[in-house]
Short mmCIF file of C-alpha atoms in Angstrom, two decimals:
data_model
loop_
_atom_site.label_atom_id
_atom_site.label_comp_id
_atom_site.label_asym_id
_atom_site.label_seq_id
_atom_site.Cartn_x
_atom_site.Cartn_y
_atom_site.Cartn_z
CA UNK A 1 -0.18 0.03 -0.01
CA UNK A 2 1.85 3.29 -0.45
CA UNK A 3 1.04 6.44 0.60
CA UNK A 4 -1.56 8.49 -1.15
CA UNK A 5 -3.88 4.69 0.24
CA UNK A 6 -2.63 4.91 3.97
CA UNK A 7 -3.11 8.30 3.92
CA UNK A 8 -6.39 8.10 2.45
CA UNK A 9 -7.31 5.05 4.45
CA UNK A 10 -5.94 6.82 8.41
CA UNK A 11 -8.89 10.10 6.92
CA UNK A 12 -11.58 8.14 6.35
CA UNK A 13 -11.36 5.64 9.87
CA UNK A 14 -11.07 9.68 10.76
CA UNK A 15 -14.42 10.95 9.18
CA UNK A 16 -15.38 7.71 9.74
CA UNK A 17 -15.09 8.24 13.83
CA UNK A 18 -17.35 10.45 16.69
CA UNK A 19 -15.36 12.90 17.71
CA UNK A 20 -15.30 12.50 22.08
CA UNK A 21 -13.28 12.01 25.49
CA UNK A 22 -13.43 7.70 25.15
CA UNK A 23 -11.91 8.56 21.50
CA UNK A 24 -10.37 11.54 21.71
CA UNK A 25 -6.83 9.14 22.12
CA UNK A 26 -7.41 6.92 19.35
CA UNK A 27 -7.92 10.72 17.17
CA UNK A 28 -4.88 11.85 18.74
CA UNK A 29 -2.70 8.81 17.75
CA UNK A 30 -3.89 9.04 13.95
CA UNK A 31 -3.51 12.40 13.60
CA UNK A 32 -0.20 12.31 14.39
CA UNK A 33 0.14 8.89 11.83
CA UNK A 34 -1.83 11.07 9.63
CA UNK A 35 0.70 13.85 10.30
CA UNK A 36 3.95 11.93 9.22
CA UNK A 37 2.73 10.52 6.09
CA UNK A 38 1.98 13.73 5.13
CA UNK A 39 6.12 14.79 4.80
CA UNK A 40 7.12 11.44 4.03
CA UNK A 41 5.42 12.00 1.04
CA UNK A 42 6.71 15.74 0.51
CA UNK A 43 9.94 14.44 0.86
CA UNK A 44 9.02 11.15 -2.12
CA UNK A 45 7.96 13.96 -4.51
CA UNK A 46 10.26 17.03 -4.02
CA UNK A 47 13.11 13.92 -4.68
CA UNK A 48 13.97 14.01 -1.72
CA UNK A 49 14.79 17.43 -0.11
CA UNK A 50 12.30 19.59 1.02
CA UNK A 51 12.67 22.62 -0.59
CA UNK A 52 13.24 23.21 -4.85
CA UNK A 53 10.52 26.25 -7.05
CA UNK A 54 11.30 24.29 -9.67
CA UNK A 55 11.49 25.63 -13.46
CA UNK A 56 10.64 28.79 -13.73
CA UNK A 57 9.69 29.37 -9.09
CA UNK A 58 13.20 30.78 -8.52
CA UNK A 59 12.33 34.06 -7.61
CA UNK A 60 15.37 36.30 -5.96
CA UNK A 61 14.13 37.96 -2.64
CA UNK A 62 14.22 41.81 -3.02
CA UNK A 63 12.25 44.46 -1.47
CA UNK A 64 11.12 44.85 2.23
CA UNK A 65 9.14 42.68 2.11
CA UNK A 66 7.15 39.64 0.26
CA UNK A 67 3.50 38.60 -1.38
CA UNK A 68 2.51 35.63 -2.19
CA UNK A 69 -0.93 36.09 -4.54
CA UNK A 70 -2.72 32.51 -4.10
CA UNK A 71 -6.33 31.86 -5.73
CA UNK A 72 -7.83 29.86 -8.00
CA UNK A 73 -6.88 30.11 -12.10
CA UNK A 74 -9.38 33.10 -13.01
CA UNK A 75 -9.97 35.35 -10.10
CA UNK A 76 -7.55 38.29 -11.43
CA UNK A 77 -4.34 37.68 -9.99
CA UNK A 78 -2.76 38.71 -12.49
CA UNK A 79 -4.46 41.97 -13.67
CA UNK A 80 -4.33 42.92 -9.88
CA UNK A 81 0.14 42.42 -9.22
CA UNK A 82 -0.57 44.87 -13.43
CA UNK A 83 -2.17 46.76 -10.65
CA UNK A 84 -0.21 47.48 -7.51
CA UNK A 85 3.29 47.44 -9.48
CA UNK A 86 3.01 48.53 -12.81
CA UNK A 87 4.42 44.83 -14.10
CA UNK A 88 2.84 43.39 -16.54
CA UNK A 89 1.18 40.04 -16.07
CA UNK A 90 -0.56 38.30 -18.47
CA UNK A 91 -4.30 38.23 -18.10
CA UNK A 92 -7.40 36.39 -20.63
CA UNK A 93 -10.62 35.05 -20.22
CA UNK A 94 -8.95 31.60 -19.81
CA UNK A 95 -7.93 29.26 -16.80
CA UNK A 96 -4.82 29.11 -16.21
CA UNK A 97 -3.16 32.44 -17.80
CA UNK A 98 -0.46 32.89 -15.65
CA UNK A 99 1.90 28.63 -15.93
CA UNK A 100 5.56 29.88 -13.80
CA UNK A 101 5.82 33.02 -10.65
CA UNK A 102 5.68 36.64 -12.04
CA UNK A 103 7.31 38.75 -9.88
CA UNK A 104 6.57 42.66 -9.90
CA UNK A 105 7.14 45.96 -6.91
CA UNK A 106 4.62 47.90 -4.58
CA UNK A 107 6.58 50.77 -3.91
CA UNK A 108 4.40 52.29 -0.90
CA UNK A 109 4.70 54.34 2.49
CA UNK A 110 8.18 54.40 0.69
CA UNK A 111 8.53 50.54 1.33
CA UNK A 112 9.29 48.37 -1.50
CA UNK A 113 6.92 45.19 -1.38
CA UNK A 114 8.45 42.40 -3.64
CA UNK A 115 4.58 40.85 -5.19
CA UNK A 116 4.47 37.44 -6.61
CA UNK A 117 1.95 36.68 -9.49
CA UNK A 118 1.55 32.54 -8.51
CA UNK A 119 -0.32 30.51 -11.14
CA UNK A 120 -3.50 29.03 -9.47
CA UNK A 121 -3.31 26.15 -7.43
CA UNK A 122 -6.65 23.46 -7.42
CA UNK A 123 -8.20 20.79 -4.99
CA UNK A 124 -4.96 18.46 -4.39
CA UNK A 125 -2.39 20.58 -4.55
CA UNK A 126 -0.76 19.42 -1.94
CA UNK A 127 0.04 16.78 -3.29
CA UNK A 128 1.23 18.16 -6.62
CA UNK A 129 -1.13 18.36 -8.93
CA UNK A 130 -1.67 21.49 -11.27
CA UNK A 131 1.95 22.08 -10.23
CA UNK A 132 0.59 22.57 -6.17
CA UNK A 133 4.26 21.27 -4.76
CA UNK A 134 6.34 24.11 -6.69
CA UNK A 135 3.43 26.66 -5.98
CA UNK A 136 3.15 26.53 -2.21
CA UNK A 137 7.26 25.93 -1.58
CA UNK A 138 7.01 29.66 -3.29
CA UNK A 139 4.41 30.51 -0.34
CA UNK A 140 6.58 28.97 2.41
CA UNK A 141 9.28 31.36 1.32
CA UNK A 142 6.41 34.76 1.66
CA UNK A 143 6.47 37.11 4.75
CA UNK A 144 2.54 37.54 3.97
CA UNK A 145 0.26 35.96 2.05
CA UNK A 146 -3.11 37.15 0.15
CA UNK A 147 -5.74 35.04 -0.97
CA UNK A 148 -7.13 36.55 -3.71
CA UNK A 149 -10.85 34.73 -4.06
CA UNK A 150 -13.19 35.60 -6.90
CA UNK A 151 -16.98 37.02 -4.79
CA UNK A 152 -19.11 35.49 -7.44
CA UNK A 153 -17.88 31.73 -6.85
CA UNK A 154 -17.50 31.49 -3.39
CA UNK A 155 -21.04 31.32 -2.67
CA UNK A 156 -20.88 27.61 -4.76
CA UNK A 157 -17.39 27.00 -4.08
CA UNK A 158 -15.75 26.93 -0.84
CA UNK A 159 -12.83 27.84 -2.43
CA UNK A 160 -10.92 29.56 1.13
CA UNK A 161 -11.67 26.67 2.69
CA UNK A 162 -10.50 24.15 0.07
CA UNK A 163 -7.46 27.23 -0.43
CA UNK A 164 -6.39 26.60 3.71
CA UNK A 165 -6.88 23.42 3.91
CA UNK A 166 -4.17 22.44 1.29
CA UNK A 167 -1.49 25.17 3.05
CA UNK A 168 -2.37 23.60 6.04
CA UNK A 169 -1.46 20.25 4.56
CA UNK A 170 1.92 21.37 3.98
CA UNK A 171 2.77 23.10 7.07
CA UNK A 172 1.38 26.91 6.29
CA UNK A 173 -0.59 28.32 9.59
CA UNK A 174 -2.90 31.14 8.74
CA UNK A 175 -3.29 33.88 11.38
CA UNK A 176 -2.11 31.33 14.50
CA UNK A 177 0.90 31.92 16.77
CA UNK A 178 3.74 28.97 17.20
CA UNK A 179 2.27 27.20 20.57
CA UNK A 180 3.65 27.90 24.26
CA UNK A 181 5.26 24.59 24.12
CA UNK A 182 8.86 23.46 24.60
CA UNK A 183 9.43 20.79 23.69
CA UNK A 184 13.50 19.02 24.20
CA UNK A 185 14.84 16.47 23.23
CA UNK A 186 17.21 14.15 25.33
CA UNK A 187 19.39 11.16 25.04
CA UNK A 188 18.01 9.08 28.07
CA UNK A 189 15.95 9.80 30.98
CA UNK A 190 12.34 8.70 28.86
CA UNK A 191 10.04 10.18 28.51
CA UNK A 192 8.62 13.68 30.65
CA UNK A 193 5.24 16.13 30.38
CA UNK A 194 4.19 18.97 32.55
CA UNK A 195 1.86 21.85 31.31
CA UNK A 196 1.41 25.09 33.61
CA UNK A 197 -3.07 25.18 32.86
CA UNK A 198 -5.62 22.37 33.05
CA UNK A 199 -5.30 20.50 29.31
CA UNK A 200 -8.91 19.68 28.78
CA UNK A 201 -8.50 19.74 24.30
CA UNK A 202 -6.63 16.57 24.95
CA UNK A 203 -8.61 13.51 26.86
CA UNK A 204 -8.83 12.96 30.38
CA UNK A 205 -5.23 11.78 30.18
CA UNK A 206 -3.50 13.62 27.73
CA UNK A 207 -0.13 12.94 29.21
CA UNK A 208 -1.08 9.23 27.41
CA UNK A 209 -1.64 10.89 23.98
CA UNK A 210 1.39 13.16 24.25
CA UNK A 211 3.19 10.09 24.56
CA UNK A 212 1.34 7.83 22.49
CA UNK A 213 2.43 10.83 19.09
CA UNK A 214 6.04 10.77 20.02
CA UNK A 215 5.68 6.97 20.28
CA UNK A 216 5.23 7.45 16.65
CA UNK A 217 8.21 9.80 15.91
CA UNK A 218 9.95 7.37 17.51
CA UNK A 219 10.91 9.73 20.04
CA UNK A 220 11.39 7.77 23.13
CA UNK A 221 13.68 10.21 24.59
CA UNK A 222 12.38 14.45 25.55
CA UNK A 223 11.01 16.63 27.90
CA UNK A 224 7.83 19.03 27.43
CA UNK A 225 6.34 21.17 29.28
CA UNK A 226 2.74 23.19 27.87
CA UNK A 227 1.65 26.53 29.56
CA UNK A 228 -0.82 26.59 27.24
CA UNK A 229 -4.97 24.60 26.41
CA UNK A 230 -3.38 22.87 23.60
CA UNK A 231 -4.90 20.24 20.72
CA UNK A 232 -3.50 16.98 19.10
CA UNK A 233 -2.73 18.86 16.30
CA UNK A 234 -0.96 21.79 18.16
CA UNK A 235 0.99 18.99 19.82
CA UNK A 236 2.29 17.12 16.23
CA UNK A 237 2.87 21.31 15.53
CA UNK A 238 5.48 21.59 18.02
CA UNK A 239 6.72 17.82 18.22
CA UNK A 240 8.10 17.80 14.08
CA UNK A 241 9.18 21.62 14.39
CA UNK A 242 8.54 22.55 10.60
CA UNK A 243 5.97 24.46 10.12
CA UNK A 244 5.51 28.58 9.30
CA UNK A 245 3.45 30.44 11.06
CA UNK A 246 1.86 33.78 7.82
CA UNK A 247 -0.10 36.12 8.36
CA UNK A 248 -3.05 35.92 5.46
CA UNK A 249 -5.45 38.69 3.63
CA UNK A 250 -8.38 37.27 2.28
CA UNK A 251 -9.56 39.49 -1.07
CA UNK A 252 -12.45 38.99 -2.60
CA UNK A 253 -12.08 39.90 -5.72
CA UNK A 254 -15.36 40.70 -8.68
CA UNK A 255 -17.82 41.80 -6.01
CA UNK A 256 -19.42 44.14 -8.60
CA UNK A 257 -20.78 40.57 -9.66
CA UNK A 258 -22.83 40.14 -6.64
CA UNK A 259 -25.02 41.33 -4.08
CA UNK A 260 -24.89 44.55 -2.19
CA UNK A 261 -26.55 41.70 1.14
CA UNK A 262 -23.89 39.37 -0.42
CA UNK A 263 -20.70 42.09 -0.69
CA UNK A 264 -21.85 42.18 3.86
CA UNK A 265 -21.58 39.09 4.45
CA UNK A 266 -17.68 38.05 2.71
CA UNK A 267 -16.61 41.39 3.97
CA UNK A 268 -17.84 40.45 7.46
CA UNK A 269 -15.56 37.56 7.35
CA UNK A 270 -12.38 38.07 8.83
CA UNK A 271 -8.36 38.95 7.63
CA UNK A 272 -11.01 39.79 4.31
CA UNK A 273 -11.14 43.17 2.60
CA UNK A 274 -13.17 43.23 -1.08
CA UNK A 275 -12.67 45.39 -3.61
CA UNK A 276 -12.53 44.63 -7.69
CA UNK A 277 -9.49 45.21 -9.88
CA UNK A 278 -11.79 46.17 -12.62
CA UNK A 279 -14.16 48.93 -11.39
CA UNK A 280 -11.32 49.89 -9.28
CA UNK A 281 -13.50 49.30 -5.92
CA UNK A 282 -10.91 49.72 -2.82
CA UNK A 283 -8.34 48.94 -5.13
CA UNK A 284 -6.17 52.28 -6.62
CA UNK A 285 -3.34 52.63 -8.89
CA UNK A 286 -0.02 51.67 -8.85
CA UNK A 287 1.04 55.33 -7.16
CA UNK A 288 -2.44 55.47 -5.20
CA UNK A 289 -3.09 54.50 -2.25
CA UNK A 290 -6.13 52.51 -0.66
CA UNK A 291 -8.01 49.50 0.99
CA UNK A 292 -6.36 47.07 -0.11
CA UNK A 293 -2.48 48.66 0.34
CA UNK A 294 -3.48 49.92 3.68
CA UNK A 295 -4.08 46.69 4.48
CA UNK A 296 -0.45 44.65 3.43
CA UNK A 297 0.34 47.35 4.95
CA UNK A 298 -1.04 45.93 8.45
CA UNK A 299 -0.25 42.77 7.49
CA UNK A 300 3.25 42.71 6.78
CA UNK A 301 4.26 44.48 9.47
CA UNK A 302 5.96 47.56 7.93
CA UNK A 303 7.60 50.33 9.91
CA UNK A 304 9.54 53.59 8.06
CA UNK A 305 12.32 55.15 10.75
CA UNK A 306 14.08 58.15 9.31
CA UNK A 307 17.61 58.51 10.47
CA UNK A 308 18.77 62.26 11.48
CA UNK A 309 22.43 62.98 12.01
CA UNK A 310 24.50 64.79 14.57
CA UNK A 311 23.23 68.39 14.48
CA UNK A 312 20.78 67.99 11.16
CA UNK A 313 17.67 67.98 10.37
CA UNK A 314 16.02 64.22 9.71
CA UNK A 315 16.31 62.66 5.97
CA UNK A 316 12.54 62.07 5.93
CA UNK A 317 12.50 61.77 2.10
CA UNK A 318 14.40 57.94 2.80
CA UNK A 319 13.03 55.84 5.35
CA UNK A 320 15.42 52.85 6.57
CA UNK A 321 11.73 50.24 6.68
CA UNK A 322 12.72 47.24 8.76
CA UNK A 323 9.77 44.76 8.92
CA UNK A 324 8.21 42.22 12.67
CA UNK A 325 7.71 39.51 10.88
CA UNK A 326 11.93 39.38 9.12
CA UNK A 327 14.65 41.16 12.25
CA UNK A 328 11.95 43.15 14.14
CA UNK A 329 12.28 46.89 14.95
CA UNK A 330 14.06 47.58 17.51
CA UNK A 331 17.37 49.75 16.95
CA UNK A 332 19.23 47.22 17.21
CA UNK A 333 17.12 45.77 14.43
CA UNK A 334 17.93 49.62 12.81
CA UNK A 335 21.64 48.94 12.89
CA UNK A 336 21.84 46.22 11.07
CA UNK A 337 19.69 46.90 9.02
CA UNK A 338 22.55 50.73 8.14
CA UNK A 339 25.65 48.05 8.65
CA UNK A 340 27.36 45.69 11.09
CA UNK A 341 29.83 48.88 11.48
CA UNK A 342 26.92 51.28 13.20
CA UNK A 343 26.62 47.84 15.60
CA UNK A 344 29.52 47.14 17.06
CA UNK A 345 30.13 51.32 17.47
CA UNK A 346 26.97 51.54 18.70
CA UNK A 347 27.05 54.03 21.75
CA UNK A 348 23.33 54.72 22.16
CA UNK A 349 20.41 56.23 20.42
CA UNK A 350 18.28 59.68 20.61
CA UNK A 351 15.08 58.76 19.38
CA UNK A 352 12.34 60.88 18.77
CA UNK A 353 8.42 59.74 18.30
CA UNK A 354 5.77 57.91 18.70
CA UNK A 355 7.92 55.00 20.91
CA UNK A 356 9.56 57.90 23.21
CA UNK A 357 8.58 58.52 26.53
CA UNK A 358 9.73 62.20 25.83
CA UNK A 359 11.96 64.33 23.18
CA UNK A 360 14.62 62.91 23.01
CA UNK A 361 14.98 59.68 25.32
CA UNK A 362 18.37 58.69 25.03
CA UNK A 363 17.79 54.43 24.13
CA UNK A 364 19.32 51.23 24.08
CA UNK A 365 19.64 48.21 21.20
CA UNK A 366 16.44 46.35 22.79
CA UNK A 367 14.56 49.74 21.84
CA UNK A 368 11.09 48.61 20.33
CA UNK A 369 11.01 51.99 17.25
CA UNK A 370 7.06 52.86 16.22
CA UNK A 371 5.94 53.53 12.34
CA UNK A 372 7.33 57.55 10.89
CA UNK A 373 10.84 57.48 14.54
CA UNK A 374 13.14 59.78 14.19
CA UNK A 375 17.00 58.09 15.36
CA UNK A 376 20.00 59.79 15.74
CA UNK A 377 22.91 57.01 16.39
CA UNK A 378 25.80 57.79 18.74
CA UNK A 379 29.24 56.25 18.58
CA UNK A 380 31.53 55.41 20.67
CA UNK A 381 34.00 58.38 21.21
CA UNK A 382 37.82 56.63 20.00
CA UNK A 383 38.58 56.13 23.85
CA UNK A 384 35.48 54.79 24.63
CA UNK A 385 36.87 52.11 21.62
CA UNK A 386 40.03 52.10 23.24
CA UNK A 387 38.94 50.51 26.18
CA UNK A 388 37.16 47.63 24.33
CA UNK A 389 38.07 44.93 24.93
CA UNK A 390 38.17 43.89 20.89
CA UNK A 391 40.59 46.62 20.38
CA UNK A 392 43.53 45.04 19.43
CA UNK A 393 41.95 42.42 17.39
CA UNK A 394 39.81 45.09 15.58
CA UNK A 395 42.93 46.65 14.95
CA UNK A 396 44.56 44.07 13.87
CA UNK A 397 41.91 42.74 10.65
CA UNK A 398 41.65 46.47 9.55
CA UNK A 399 45.99 45.81 8.77
CA UNK A 400 44.93 42.54 7.19
CA UNK A 401 42.41 44.32 5.54
CA UNK A 402 44.49 47.46 3.89
#
C-alpha cells in the first residue's frame, strides 16, 4: 500500500470516528500518523529534498517584504499584480494563463514590497496536482500570503476552505501563533510531560496522548512543557518543528458581480477585504493609496524609521523600512539594516516619536521603535573604543584588510 492510499485510509477512519472524550486518544494517534505520512509524501515528491521551486519559480528575494498571491485559476491575480506594481502579467479569459512565477514591486509609503503572481492552484495541490508543489514552495518563502478569491463563486465552491486545507497540509499555519510549548529532545531519561494550565483538549489523559504521539515519531526521550491549553494538532506541530506561521489576508475580487447583501457577508469574514480590480473599488493605481494596500501594510508589519545626523534635519525622503516578520523593529534591527560597523560602534540612540516617552529619549539597542520615529545613532568615542576588550583584534583585522 502506497503513502497516498495510507493517507486516504486514515482520513476515512477519522471521518467515521465520532469525536468525544472516549475517542480522543484514538484520534490523536491517527492525527500523528497522518502528519507523518504527509511529511513523507512531500519529501517523496520533491525528490528527497525539502524545497526546490522548479523552473520558472526561483525568484530572488528583493525589497523590504514579500507577498505571494494565491488563488484558484481566473480569479484576477494577474490583473491585480499589474495594478499594484505596473508589472505586466498576462491576463486572459481562460484558466491557467499564468504558468510561472511573475514578480513585481509595489512602492508604498517609502517601502518596496515584492509581489509574486503564482499560477492558479486546484484541489489536491498539496499532493503535487497542477504544479501545486512549486506554488506552495514559493508561498512558504513569502512574508505574507494574499489569497485572492472570486466573490461570485465563493458562495457555492468554498474556495477559501479548500485553499486553507491545502496550505495547512504542507505545514503553513495562517493567522495563528506558535503554541506556547517547550519541546526538548534528550539522549536518555524517558519522556517527561508537564503543564502549567489544565489541558482540556487532550482528553482525560493528556500525558498518555502525548506519549503516543511521540511514539509515532520514534521519540522515546524528551521533555514537554505546555504553558497553554493545546490540541493534538498543535502538539504534533511542536514535535514536527517545521511549521511556518504566516499572516494571511483574504481579498474577495469581482464584487461588482454579486449583490450588496453578499458583499456585506464577505466583508464581515475574519481577515478579509473586498474589492474589484476592474472597477477600481478598494484597489487603486500603483501610485495611489487604497484599502488593499493599507491592509497589506498592516499584515506585513512594516515600520518606517527616519534617520538624522547630529546637528542636521532628519531625512524624511528616504526612510529605513524595518519588518516585524524579519529582523524586528528595535534599535538593534535598525543598526543591522544600515551597517554592521554601526552596530559594533553603537553607544546609544536618541529617539523622537511615538515610541519615546520624551523627546529626545536616550535608548539602548533593545528599544522598540514605532512607525515614523526619528533616530540619531551616537557611536562610541575613540577613548571608549580603545577601552573595548575587542579593540586590539579590531585594529589587527583592519591592518590585515588594508
